[in-house]
Amino acid sequence: MPPTCAGSLLSGSLCICINNEFDWDEQTQGYILSAFYWGYVITHLPGGLLAQRFGGKQTLGLGILSTALLTLATPFAARAGANWMIAVRLLEGLGEGTTFPALNQLLAQWVPPLERGRLGSLVFAGNQIGIVVSSTLSGVLLEYYDWPVIFYLFGTLGVLWYVLWLFLCYNDPASHPYISEKEKDYLAETLGGIKRKEHLRVPWMAMATSLPLWALIVGQIGHDWGLFTIQTDLPKYMKSVMKFSIVQNGILSSLPFLVMWFTALGSGVLSDYLLKKKVWTVNTARKAFTTVASVGPALGVILASYAGCNKVAAATLFTVGMAFMGFFYPSLKVNALDLSPNYAGTLMALVNGIGAISGIITPTLIGYLTPNQTMMEWRKVFWVSFVVIIATNIVYVIIGSGEVQPWNEPLAKDKEETVTWNAKSQWQF
């Protein structure tokens, strides 16, 4: 078996275009890629607490705005040196770390339980559309422009998005000036009143000893390990081993995420249907869909690594395998809402934050395992991913839960500190 496949010297992705200007070895690239996740992990818990107390609108908006501004600064940082690039990536992670906890808090305020699979998938899987658009468009732009234009374009779009967000988003139904009283009544009835405290007292000890919460965290670690391996390093594999051209790399690296987006939406509808018809319990639905989202990608990446230089087979197996990961969104991703609607932001901060440690480990580990970028080295990477994904799924299936936990009931110093929303009385103190 050849160490790499035959291909053009022009094969590659954004990495090779940047490397024409910067001489960064594999380990340095691993540090740059993983730096984002160091920051990403740090701000998850503060972001969750802020979103829980003040609402998700500004927490999410300011996080994305900061990342957009840093994206605009990326070309200058790269030309200043690898250490500057690492610093900017770290700061970007600090901004992005607040986003998922804030999203979870917004969903807890707006989405009824029997619609969480469909609407949760629609919201969280939007990340995949971002990957599809950015990867495909970046590959096309690199054919005609120098690489910094990519960062200027997406940074500008992020700033424009923030302006729209300020005018279009509201923390909860009570603060929305345009929805009808009928809609507010429906949300109040189906949500049952979401409670929030002015002086937040989170049941940390109960959370720390909750097996379903730890099962969710372990499951998230496995998912993130597989996702970040593909999301961060698949373009490098396509460039260095498979020898795809720049445009081909952009399209093929984004294709798995496009298919994942469609399956996320479809599985979300299916999950809600099964729950509404009482075919499955929430517990069964979450575990079954999480298993599909684990086994499918694990098998896909392994089989793709044994496809050799058959580019069509490898790309197809990566795409089909990652398609099954779409089942993650109406299962593991919304499970924090099942366990504790009242502490949704904090739970997402813990689960997503600890899971994101995979994003720190995988780029660095891949840099060490693939110093020569050969097919055999990458096969080891995919086997490690297979073991991690399957093992963590087993833990989740055994001790995970889809039921509301006893510690969900808010704690407050006195009753006056608890804030409950319902449609007719707005916010009652």
Short mmCIF file of N, CA and C in Angstrom, two decimals, residues 61-62 64-65 68 154-168:
data_model
loop_
_atom_site.label_atom_id
_atom_site.label_comp_id
_atom_site.label_asym_id
_atom_site.label_seq_id
_atom_site.Cartn_x
_atom_site.Cartn_y
_atom_site.Cartn_z
N GLY A 61 -25.12 36.62 21.55
CA GLY A 61 -24.76 37.65 20.58
C GLY A 61 -23.36 38.18 20.75
N LEU A 62 -22.99 38.52 21.98
CA LEU A 62 -21.65 39.06 22.22
C LEU A 62 -20.57 38.02 21.99
N ILE A 64 -20.60 35.62 19.70
CA ILE A 64 -20.37 35.51 18.26
C ILE A 64 -19.75 36.78 17.71
N LEU A 65 -20.14 37.94 18.22
CA LEU A 65 -19.53 39.20 17.77
C LEU A 65 -18.03 39.21 18.03
N ALA A 68 -16.31 37.05 15.54
CA ALA A 68 -16.29 37.67 14.21
C ALA A 68 -15.17 38.71 14.11
N PHE A 154 -15.97 36.16 6.18
CA PHE A 154 -16.77 35.55 7.24
C PHE A 154 -16.78 36.40 8.51
N GLY A 155 -15.71 37.15 8.76
CA GLY A 155 -15.71 38.07 9.89
C GLY A 155 -16.74 39.17 9.71
N THR A 156 -16.83 39.71 8.50
CA THR A 156 -17.81 40.75 8.20
C THR A 156 -19.23 40.22 8.32
N LEU A 157 -19.46 39.01 7.81
CA LEU A 157 -20.79 38.40 7.92
C LEU A 157 -21.19 38.21 9.38
N GLY A 158 -20.23 37.86 10.23
CA GLY A 158 -20.52 37.69 11.65
C GLY A 158 -20.95 38.99 12.31
N VAL A 159 -20.31 40.10 11.95
CA VAL A 159 -20.69 41.40 12.50
C VAL A 159 -22.10 41.79 12.04
N LEU A 160 -22.40 41.57 10.76
CA LEU A 160 -23.73 41.88 10.24
C LEU A 160 -24.79 41.01 10.91
N TRP A 161 -24.46 39.74 11.16
CA TRP A 161 -25.40 38.86 11.85
C TRP A 161 -25.74 39.42 13.23
N TYR A 162 -24.75 39.93 13.94
CA TYR A 162 -24.98 40.45 15.29
C TYR A 162 -25.97 41.61 15.27
N VAL A 163 -25.86 42.48 14.28
CA VAL A 163 -26.78 43.61 14.17
C VAL A 163 -28.22 43.10 14.02
N LEU A 164 -28.42 42.12 13.15
CA LEU A 164 -29.75 41.54 12.96
C LEU A 164 -30.25 40.86 14.24
N TRP A 165 -29.35 40.16 14.92
CA TRP A 165 -29.69 39.44 16.15
C TRP A 165 -30.25 40.39 17.21
N LEU A 166 -29.68 41.58 17.32
CA LEU A 166 -30.13 42.54 18.32
C LEU A 166 -31.60 42.91 18.15
N PHE A 167 -32.06 42.93 16.91
CA PHE A 167 -33.43 43.37 16.63
C PHE A 167 -34.43 42.22 16.52
N LEU A 168 -33.95 41.01 16.30
CA LEU A 168 -34.85 39.90 16.00
C LEU A 168 -35.02 38.90 17.14
#
